[in-house]
Short mmCIF file of C-alpha atoms in Angstrom, two decimals:
data_model
loop_
_atom_site.label_atom_id
_atom_site.label_comp_id
_atom_site.label_asym_id
_atom_site.label_seq_id
_atom_site.Cartn_x
_atom_site.Cartn_y
_atom_site.Cartn_z
CA MET A 1 -44.67 13.29 -24.28
CA THR A 2 -43.30 10.44 -22.13
CA LEU A 3 -39.98 10.59 -20.30
CA LYS A 4 -38.55 8.06 -22.78
CA GLN A 5 -39.58 10.27 -25.73
CA GLN A 6 -38.12 13.34 -24.01
CA LEU A 7 -34.80 11.59 -23.40
CA SER A 8 -34.75 10.15 -26.91
CA SER A 9 -35.32 13.59 -28.41
CA LEU A 10 -32.36 14.86 -26.42
CA THR A 11 -30.09 11.95 -27.35
CA LYS A 12 -28.74 13.23 -30.67
CA PRO A 13 -27.82 16.77 -29.58
CA LEU A 14 -26.53 15.40 -26.27
CA LEU A 15 -24.30 12.89 -28.04
CA LEU A 16 -23.01 15.57 -30.39
CA ALA A 17 -22.25 17.80 -27.43
CA CYS A 18 -20.32 14.96 -25.77
CA VAL A 19 -18.29 14.44 -28.92
CA LEU A 20 -17.53 18.15 -29.26
CA SER A 21 -16.57 18.64 -25.62
CA GLY A 22 -14.66 15.38 -25.15
CA SER A 23 -12.82 15.24 -28.46
CA ALA A 24 -12.48 18.85 -29.55
CA THR A 25 -8.78 18.49 -30.34
CA ALA A 26 -9.40 15.44 -32.51
CA LEU A 27 -12.18 17.18 -34.45
CA PHE A 28 -10.12 20.26 -35.28
CA ALA A 29 -7.07 18.14 -36.12
CA ALA A 30 -8.90 15.85 -38.52
CA ASP A 31 -11.32 17.89 -40.64
CA ALA A 32 -11.75 14.96 -43.02
CA VAL A 33 -13.64 12.97 -40.40
CA SER A 34 -17.33 13.67 -40.81
CA GLU A 35 -19.76 14.52 -38.06
CA ALA A 36 -21.75 11.41 -38.91
CA GLU A 37 -18.71 9.20 -38.37
CA GLN A 38 -18.04 10.85 -35.01
CA VAL A 39 -21.63 10.28 -33.85
CA LYS A 40 -21.48 6.71 -35.14
CA SER A 41 -18.74 5.95 -32.61
CA ILE A 42 -21.18 6.68 -29.76
CA PRO A 43 -23.05 3.53 -28.60
CA LEU A 44 -26.57 4.72 -29.58
CA GLU A 45 -28.22 1.40 -28.81
CA GLU A 46 -26.78 1.33 -25.29
CA ILE A 47 -27.84 4.96 -24.71
CA ARG A 48 -31.39 4.07 -25.74
CA LEU A 49 -31.25 1.07 -23.40
CA PHE A 50 -30.17 3.35 -20.56
CA THR A 51 -33.07 5.75 -21.16
CA GLU A 52 -35.51 2.86 -21.24
CA VAL A 53 -34.22 1.45 -17.94
CA PHE A 54 -34.35 4.94 -16.45
CA GLU A 55 -38.00 5.30 -17.49
CA ARG A 56 -38.97 1.83 -16.21
CA ILE A 57 -37.47 2.57 -12.80
CA LYS A 58 -39.16 5.99 -12.65
CA ASN A 59 -42.56 4.56 -13.52
CA SER A 60 -42.54 1.10 -11.93
CA TYR A 61 -40.26 1.07 -8.88
CA VAL A 62 -42.15 0.41 -5.65
CA GLU A 63 -41.28 3.86 -4.26
CA PRO A 64 -40.74 7.22 -5.99
CA VAL A 65 -37.10 7.85 -6.89
CA ASP A 66 -35.56 11.29 -7.23
CA ASP A 67 -34.00 11.92 -10.65
CA ALA A 68 -30.72 13.23 -9.23
CA GLU A 69 -30.40 10.29 -6.83
CA LEU A 70 -31.06 7.83 -9.64
CA LEU A 71 -28.47 9.41 -11.93
CA GLU A 72 -25.86 9.53 -9.14
CA SER A 73 -26.48 5.82 -8.51
CA ALA A 74 -25.88 5.20 -12.21
CA VAL A 75 -22.57 7.06 -11.96
CA ARG A 76 -21.54 5.00 -8.92
CA GLY A 77 -22.40 1.77 -10.70
CA MET A 78 -20.52 2.84 -13.82
CA LEU A 79 -17.32 3.40 -11.79
CA ALA A 80 -17.76 0.34 -9.58
CA GLY A 81 -17.87 -1.82 -12.70
CA LEU A 82 -14.39 -0.70 -13.78
CA ASP A 83 -12.05 -1.91 -11.01
CA PRO A 84 -11.91 -2.03 -7.18
CA HIS A 85 -10.17 1.35 -6.88
CA SER A 86 -12.23 3.66 -9.12
CA ALA A 87 -15.04 5.39 -7.24
CA TYR A 88 -17.43 8.32 -7.13
CA LEU A 89 -16.50 10.52 -4.17
CA GLU A 90 -19.25 12.54 -2.57
CA ALA A 91 -18.40 15.51 -0.36
CA ASP A 92 -17.70 13.44 2.80
CA ALA A 93 -15.63 10.82 0.98
CA PHE A 94 -13.62 13.51 -0.81
CA SER A 95 -12.89 15.23 2.50
CA ASP A 96 -11.93 11.90 4.11
CA LEU A 97 -9.47 11.18 1.32
CA GLN A 98 -7.76 14.54 1.80
CA SER A 99 -7.40 14.06 5.57
CA HIS A 100 -6.22 10.44 5.04
CA THR A 101 -3.19 11.62 3.05
CA SER A 102 -2.42 14.31 5.62
CA GLY A 103 -2.07 11.72 8.37
CA GLU A 104 -5.12 12.32 10.60
CA PHE A 105 -8.61 10.86 10.19
CA GLY A 106 -11.34 9.15 12.15
CA GLY A 107 -12.17 5.45 12.14
CA LEU A 108 -10.76 2.01 12.90
CA GLY A 109 -7.35 2.33 11.27
CA ILE A 110 -7.50 -0.19 8.41
CA GLU A 111 -6.96 0.04 4.67
CA VAL A 112 -9.63 -1.99 2.86
CA GLY A 113 -10.75 -3.01 -0.62
CA MET A 114 -13.59 -4.96 -2.22
CA GLU A 115 -13.24 -8.65 -3.11
CA ASN A 116 -16.07 -10.88 -4.34
CA GLY A 117 -18.69 -8.76 -2.60
CA PHE A 118 -16.88 -8.67 0.76
CA ILE A 119 -14.38 -6.28 2.38
CA ARG A 120 -10.77 -7.42 2.28
CA VAL A 121 -8.30 -5.92 4.77
CA ILE A 122 -5.24 -4.76 2.85
CA ALA A 123 -3.45 -3.77 6.05
CA PRO A 124 -4.14 -2.52 9.57
CA ILE A 125 -2.24 0.69 10.31
CA ASP A 126 0.25 0.58 13.19
CA ASP A 127 -0.90 1.70 16.64
CA THR A 128 -4.56 2.06 15.67
CA PRO A 129 -7.66 0.44 17.22
CA ALA A 130 -7.85 -2.25 14.51
CA TYR A 131 -4.15 -3.09 14.88
CA ARG A 132 -4.42 -3.38 18.66
CA ALA A 133 -7.60 -5.46 18.43
CA GLY A 134 -5.84 -8.07 16.29
CA VAL A 135 -7.15 -7.36 12.77
CA LYS A 136 -4.66 -8.75 10.23
CA ALA A 137 -3.80 -8.18 6.57
CA GLY A 138 -5.82 -10.55 4.41
CA ASP A 139 -8.81 -10.79 6.77
CA LEU A 140 -12.13 -10.91 4.92
CA ILE A 141 -14.79 -8.82 6.70
CA ILE A 142 -18.24 -10.38 6.22
CA LYS A 143 -20.23 -8.39 8.80
CA LEU A 144 -20.02 -4.91 10.32
CA GLY A 145 -21.97 -5.04 13.54
CA ASP A 146 -25.14 -6.93 12.63
CA GLN A 147 -25.06 -5.91 8.95
CA SER A 148 -23.75 -8.22 6.25
CA VAL A 149 -21.41 -6.46 3.83
CA GLN A 150 -22.11 -8.77 0.90
CA GLY A 151 -23.17 -6.64 -2.04
CA MET A 152 -22.53 -3.42 -0.10
CA GLU A 153 -20.61 -0.62 -1.84
CA LEU A 154 -17.18 0.07 -0.43
CA GLY A 155 -18.07 3.69 0.37
CA ASP A 156 -21.11 2.58 2.40
CA ALA A 157 -18.98 0.06 4.30
CA VAL A 158 -16.41 2.74 5.12
CA LYS A 159 -19.19 5.00 6.45
CA LEU A 160 -20.26 2.20 8.81
CA MET A 161 -16.70 1.82 10.07
CA ARG A 162 -16.46 5.50 10.91
CA GLY A 163 -18.14 6.87 13.98
CA LYS A 164 -17.81 8.69 17.27
CA PRO A 165 -14.46 8.06 19.04
CA GLY A 166 -15.02 5.63 21.89
CA SER A 167 -17.90 3.81 20.19
CA GLU A 168 -17.55 0.09 19.49
CA LEU A 169 -17.92 -1.89 16.27
CA LEU A 170 -17.96 -5.69 16.08
CA LEU A 171 -16.17 -7.05 13.01
CA THR A 172 -16.91 -10.57 11.84
CA VAL A 173 -13.98 -11.78 9.76
CA VAL A 174 -12.95 -14.91 7.89
CA ARG A 175 -9.24 -15.64 8.30
CA GLU A 176 -7.17 -18.18 6.44
CA GLY A 177 -6.34 -21.15 8.64
CA GLN A 178 -9.35 -20.61 10.93
CA ASP A 179 -12.23 -23.09 10.87
CA LYS A 180 -14.93 -20.54 11.63
CA PRO A 181 -15.41 -16.74 11.45
CA LEU A 182 -13.81 -14.62 14.15
CA GLU A 183 -15.52 -11.79 16.00
CA ILE A 184 -13.27 -8.83 16.78
CA MET A 185 -14.48 -5.87 18.83
CA VAL A 186 -12.82 -2.60 17.79
CA VAL A 187 -13.20 0.73 19.61
CA ARG A 188 -13.25 3.68 17.21
CA ASP A 189 -10.82 6.51 17.73
CA VAL A 190 -9.32 9.52 15.98
CA ILE A 191 -6.49 8.04 13.92
CA ARG A 192 -3.24 9.96 13.99
CA VAL A 193 -0.64 8.13 11.98
CA ALA A 194 3.06 8.68 12.60
CA SER A 195 4.45 8.09 9.15
CA VAL A 196 8.03 7.14 10.11
CA LYS A 197 9.39 5.45 13.23
CA GLN A 198 12.96 4.54 14.04
CA ARG A 199 15.04 2.72 16.64
CA MET A 200 18.46 1.16 16.95
CA LEU A 201 18.40 -2.63 17.14
CA ASP A 202 22.00 -3.44 18.07
CA ASP A 203 25.57 -3.49 16.73
CA GLY A 204 24.92 -0.42 14.58
CA ILE A 205 21.86 -1.96 12.87
CA GLY A 206 19.17 0.73 12.48
CA TYR A 207 15.46 0.08 12.05
CA LEU A 208 13.12 2.33 10.02
CA ARG A 209 9.39 1.70 9.86
CA ILE A 210 7.16 3.54 7.37
CA THR A 211 3.52 2.97 8.29
CA GLN A 212 1.97 4.96 5.44
CA PHE A 213 3.17 7.29 2.68
CA GLN A 214 1.95 10.78 3.52
CA VAL A 215 2.78 14.23 2.19
CA ASN A 216 5.63 14.73 4.70
CA THR A 217 7.02 11.19 4.75
CA GLY A 218 10.19 12.18 2.89
CA LYS A 219 11.01 14.89 5.46
CA ASP A 220 10.12 12.56 8.36
CA LEU A 221 12.48 9.91 6.97
CA LEU A 222 15.34 12.43 6.86
CA LYS A 223 14.82 13.28 10.54
CA ALA A 224 14.61 9.59 11.50
CA ILE A 225 17.87 8.74 9.72
CA GLU A 226 19.63 11.72 11.34
CA ARG A 227 18.52 10.48 14.78
CA LEU A 228 19.91 7.01 14.05
CA GLN A 229 23.21 8.46 12.81
CA ASP A 230 23.50 10.59 15.95
CA GLU A 231 22.94 7.53 18.12
CA SER A 232 25.47 5.18 16.51
CA ASP A 233 27.72 4.50 13.53
CA LEU A 234 25.37 2.67 11.19
CA ARG A 235 26.50 -0.71 9.87
CA GLY A 236 23.18 -1.57 8.24
CA LEU A 237 19.53 -0.55 7.93
CA VAL A 238 16.19 -2.36 7.94
CA LEU A 239 13.42 -0.55 6.04
CA ASP A 240 10.14 -2.09 7.20
CA LEU A 241 7.26 -1.68 4.71
CA ARG A 242 5.14 -4.55 5.98
CA ASN A 243 1.41 -3.81 6.22
CA ASN A 244 2.01 -0.41 4.62
CA PRO A 245 -1.02 0.17 2.35
CA GLY A 246 0.65 2.92 0.30
CA GLY A 247 -0.40 6.53 -0.03
CA VAL A 248 1.11 9.52 -1.83
CA LEU A 249 3.18 8.71 -4.94
CA ARG A 250 5.52 11.67 -4.45
CA ALA A 251 6.40 10.38 -0.97
CA ALA A 252 7.33 6.97 -2.41
CA VAL A 253 9.62 8.68 -4.93
CA GLU A 254 11.28 10.76 -2.17
CA VAL A 255 11.89 7.68 -0.01
CA SER A 256 13.41 5.77 -2.93
CA ASP A 257 15.54 8.80 -3.79
CA SER A 258 16.92 8.75 -0.24
CA PHE A 259 18.78 5.51 -1.05
CA ILE A 260 19.38 5.79 -4.83
CA ASP A 261 21.62 8.47 -6.33
CA GLN A 262 20.81 8.05 -10.02
CA GLY A 263 18.52 6.35 -12.51
CA LEU A 264 14.80 5.71 -12.88
CA ILE A 265 12.66 5.12 -9.80
CA VAL A 266 9.23 4.43 -11.30
CA TYR A 267 7.24 5.25 -14.41
CA THR A 268 3.55 5.14 -15.30
CA GLN A 269 1.74 4.33 -18.52
CA GLY A 270 -1.87 5.07 -19.40
CA ARG A 271 -4.10 6.12 -22.29
CA VAL A 272 -4.04 9.87 -21.76
CA GLU A 273 -0.92 11.92 -22.36
CA ASN A 274 -0.45 13.28 -18.86
CA SER A 275 -0.70 9.78 -17.34
CA GLU A 276 2.73 8.85 -18.71
CA LEU A 277 5.21 10.07 -16.12
CA ARG A 278 8.79 9.20 -15.23
CA TYR A 279 10.43 9.82 -11.87
CA ASN A 280 14.23 9.82 -11.62
CA ALA A 281 16.58 9.80 -8.65
CA THR A 282 18.68 12.78 -7.67
CA THR A 283 22.03 12.94 -5.90
CA LYS A 284 20.31 13.87 -2.60
CA THR A 285 20.78 10.46 -0.96
CA LEU A 286 20.54 10.31 2.84
CA VAL A 287 22.85 7.33 3.42
CA ASP A 288 25.98 6.07 1.73
CA SER A 289 25.25 3.69 -1.14
CA SER A 290 27.58 1.12 0.40
CA LEU A 291 25.51 0.81 3.60
CA PRO A 292 23.74 -2.60 3.58
CA LEU A 293 19.94 -2.28 3.36
CA VAL A 294 17.19 -4.87 3.83
CA VAL A 295 13.58 -4.07 2.88
CA LEU A 296 10.83 -6.07 4.59
CA ILE A 297 7.53 -6.61 2.72
CA ASN A 298 4.49 -8.82 3.14
CA GLN A 299 1.01 -9.33 1.71
CA GLY A 300 -0.09 -6.03 3.27
CA SER A 301 2.56 -3.99 1.43
CA ALA A 302 0.73 -2.21 -1.38
CA SER A 303 0.98 0.57 -3.94
CA ALA A 304 3.63 3.10 -2.84
CA SER A 305 5.32 0.43 -0.71
CA GLU A 306 5.72 -1.74 -3.79
CA ILE A 307 7.13 1.19 -5.76
CA VAL A 308 9.89 1.66 -3.17
CA ALA A 309 10.64 -2.06 -2.83
CA GLY A 310 10.66 -2.52 -6.61
CA ALA A 311 12.97 0.45 -7.24
CA LEU A 312 15.50 -0.58 -4.58
CA GLN A 313 15.38 -4.18 -5.84
CA ASP A 314 15.90 -3.25 -9.51
CA HIS A 315 18.83 -0.99 -8.63
CA ALA A 316 20.35 -3.80 -6.52
CA ARG A 317 20.42 -1.26 -3.68
CA ALA A 318 18.64 -3.48 -1.16
CA ILE A 319 17.82 -7.09 -0.41
CA VAL A 320 14.04 -7.49 -0.35
CA MET A 321 12.91 -10.01 2.25
CA GLY A 322 9.53 -11.38 3.35
CA VAL A 323 6.62 -12.65 1.26
CA ASP A 324 5.00 -11.51 -1.99
CA SER A 325 3.42 -8.06 -1.74
CA PHE A 326 -0.22 -7.16 -2.40
CA GLY A 327 0.07 -6.27 -6.09
CA LYS A 328 -1.70 -2.92 -6.44
CA GLY A 329 0.09 -1.38 -9.39
CA SER A 330 -2.51 1.06 -10.68
CA VAL A 331 -2.61 4.86 -10.49
CA GLN A 332 -5.73 6.65 -9.25
CA THR A 333 -6.26 10.27 -10.29
CA ILE A 334 -8.64 12.52 -8.36
CA LEU A 335 -10.78 14.48 -10.84
CA PRO A 336 -12.78 17.19 -9.02
CA LEU A 337 -16.40 17.71 -10.10
CA THR A 338 -19.02 20.23 -9.02
CA LYS A 339 -20.48 20.52 -5.50
CA LYS A 340 -17.29 19.26 -3.80
CA ARG A 341 -17.60 15.89 -5.49
CA ALA A 342 -14.87 14.07 -7.38
CA LEU A 343 -14.02 10.98 -9.38
CA LYS A 344 -11.27 8.66 -8.22
CA LEU A 345 -10.39 7.10 -11.55
CA THR A 346 -7.72 4.55 -12.43
CA THR A 347 -5.72 6.20 -15.22
CA ALA A 348 -2.40 4.33 -15.45
CA ARG A 349 -0.22 1.44 -14.27
CA TYR A 350 3.03 1.58 -12.30
CA TYR A 351 6.21 -0.02 -13.63
CA THR A 352 9.50 -0.62 -11.83
CA PRO A 353 12.76 0.70 -13.38
CA ASN A 354 13.29 -2.63 -15.18
CA GLY A 355 9.80 -2.49 -16.71
CA ARG A 356 8.04 -4.89 -14.34
CA SER A 357 4.34 -4.28 -13.85
CA ILE A 358 3.30 -4.40 -10.20
CA GLN A 359 -0.41 -4.84 -10.99
CA ALA A 360 -1.84 -8.16 -9.70
CA GLN A 361 1.72 -9.51 -9.49
CA GLY A 362 3.33 -7.61 -6.65
CA ILE A 363 6.98 -7.62 -5.65
CA VAL A 364 8.57 -11.04 -5.18
CA PRO A 365 11.19 -10.92 -2.40
CA ASP A 366 14.81 -11.87 -3.03
CA ILE A 367 14.73 -14.00 0.12
CA TYR A 368 11.42 -15.59 1.07
CA VAL A 369 10.78 -15.49 4.82
CA ALA A 370 7.27 -16.28 6.03
CA ASP A 371 5.94 -14.83 9.25
CA ALA A 372 6.20 -17.47 11.94
CA ASN A 373 5.79 -18.05 15.64
CA ILE A 374 8.78 -19.97 16.93
CA SER A 375 9.69 -21.41 20.30
CA LEU A 376 13.33 -21.78 21.26
CA LYS A 377 14.54 -25.16 22.45
CA GLU A 378 16.19 -25.50 25.83
CA SER A 379 19.95 -25.68 25.52
CA GLY A 380 20.14 -28.50 28.09
CA ASN A 381 22.56 -29.00 30.97
CA TYR A 382 25.73 -29.42 28.95
CA LEU A 383 29.03 -29.35 30.80
CA LYS A 384 31.34 -26.46 29.83
CA GLU A 385 34.89 -25.46 30.83
CA ARG A 386 33.60 -22.87 33.28
CA ASP A 387 31.73 -25.62 35.15
CA LEU A 388 34.93 -27.52 35.93
CA SER A 389 36.40 -27.12 39.38
CA GLY A 390 39.52 -24.92 39.37
CA HIS A 391 39.05 -23.59 35.82
CA LEU A 392 41.01 -20.52 34.78
CA GLU A 393 39.11 -17.26 34.76
CA ASN A 394 38.87 -15.05 31.69
CA GLY A 395 38.40 -11.65 33.25
CA PRO A 396 35.08 -9.92 34.09
CA GLU A 397 32.09 -11.68 32.57
CA ASP A 398 30.01 -9.53 30.23
CA VAL A 399 26.27 -9.95 29.87
CA ASP A 400 25.49 -11.16 26.36
CA THR A 401 22.99 -8.45 25.42
CA ASP A 402 23.17 -9.57 21.79
CA ALA A 403 21.86 -12.99 22.78
CA GLN A 404 19.01 -11.36 24.69
CA LEU A 405 18.13 -9.27 21.62
CA ARG A 406 18.23 -12.31 19.35
CA THR A 407 15.91 -14.25 21.64
CA SER A 408 13.46 -11.34 21.89
CA LEU A 409 13.38 -10.71 18.14
CA ALA A 410 13.10 -14.38 17.24
CA GLU A 411 10.08 -14.81 19.49
CA LYS A 412 8.31 -11.53 18.70
CA ASP A 413 9.11 -10.85 15.03
CA PHE A 414 10.75 -13.68 13.10
CA GLN A 415 11.00 -11.76 9.82
CA LEU A 416 12.78 -8.82 11.48
CA TYR A 417 15.02 -11.31 13.28
CA GLU A 418 16.09 -12.78 9.92
CA ALA A 419 16.70 -9.30 8.47
CA PHE A 420 18.83 -8.41 11.50
CA ASN A 421 20.91 -11.60 11.11
CA LEU A 422 21.45 -10.93 7.40
CA LEU A 423 22.66 -7.38 8.04
CA LYS A 424 25.00 -8.58 10.79
CA ALA A 425 26.46 -11.11 8.37
CA LEU A 426 26.95 -8.48 5.68
CA SER A 427 28.65 -6.10 8.13
CA ILE A 428 30.99 -8.90 9.25
CA ILE A 429 31.91 -9.97 5.73
CA LYS A 430 32.33 -6.46 4.36
CA PRO A 431 35.60 -5.62 6.20
CA PHE A 432 37.19 -8.82 4.88
CA ALA A 433 36.00 -8.09 1.35
CA ALA A 434 37.56 -4.63 1.55
CA VAL A 435 41.00 -6.01 2.41
CA GLU A 436 43.21 -6.10 -0.66
CA GLN A 437 43.99 -9.72 -1.48
CA PRO A 438 47.59 -10.66 -2.37
CA GLU A 439 48.15 -11.11 -6.05
CA MET A 440 48.25 -14.80 -6.96
CA GLU A 441 50.92 -16.07 -9.31
CA SER A 442 49.38 -17.52 -12.43
CA ALA A 443 49.83 -21.26 -12.92
CA VAL A 444 49.68 -20.84 -16.68
CA GLN A 445 53.12 -20.26 -18.17
#
């Protein structure tokens, strides 16, 4: 008996077994549905086609192919054909995913995805080899070393990026605005990601940077805010989510909850019952709801970053500033299999509290501010009162540290500079708004 005949003889009982194991609840709940009708819903013609292709490859491929290897390749192809984020995780990939969410892993330090057969950089992670080498969000990687990535599976590309710390990898990238591909040499290292960073800008304006949403990001944010509050009386906060590729959903909920004291944060919708989840805020906010907040996003802000930005925007808790985010609004569920393997399967979509889908749309900022390199004009040799002979003095002259900060921010990070200016304006206007205005006498008699 040929392999095709053997597989064909197994098709009917195999299909029935699939129906019984995958839809047991439906079968017991609807006794009126016949077994024949259940089997009819299985694509028999496509199953026969699969067995025929399997046999042709076994018998005619130029080299012998192991059955298990061939079937695993079929599984990979089946998942790769769904969307860019569903994947078959072998033991190494499954282990890498677990260490990625814990905040320590080996590699270059970039979050990547597939696009038209090439590798698209979603975002470089702060203070990693790729970030320091100049890799940017949106770069299209066309070669890893001397190997073209066109047609390569994402998992295989990731394996090439990983390697011994200290070893080099030449990335060939296509970047928008550049006439020809760029070559960027990156030195591999063990990547240890600090999830939350903080510093005080000036005038009570605090700065919080979340590089990636990890298991402990919520706790790290609490510590960072406490440090800022110990350092100064806060008049405003910048929450920087630029080039943050996302991470753990629960961490995104905890961060949002830190600024929102009630209402919906995010909800998911999918086909299976347990994919429909709703996450609500609690009263455990870390800062007063009246404290002005600006959230910075860009094209490298994805997934969990978009959940936070969308929630704060819908609740009118923050002003979102920057450029449109990446637009990854799908939920991936890890489904463990045998032999330490797993499926990473897209099972639902994210929605903001107002019902906006993030998928392929992203978060549109309230105030659009593109990243820019600016050069400050010379003020010129204008004559001022202090230049006049015999002018009256005005006491000890203070160094304008605020002006120095403005100049530094404007030149190094224009988007942060604009966020800082907005928060300063809000903190100036707020005291006047709080003053009770005198009651005006009506002109209508």
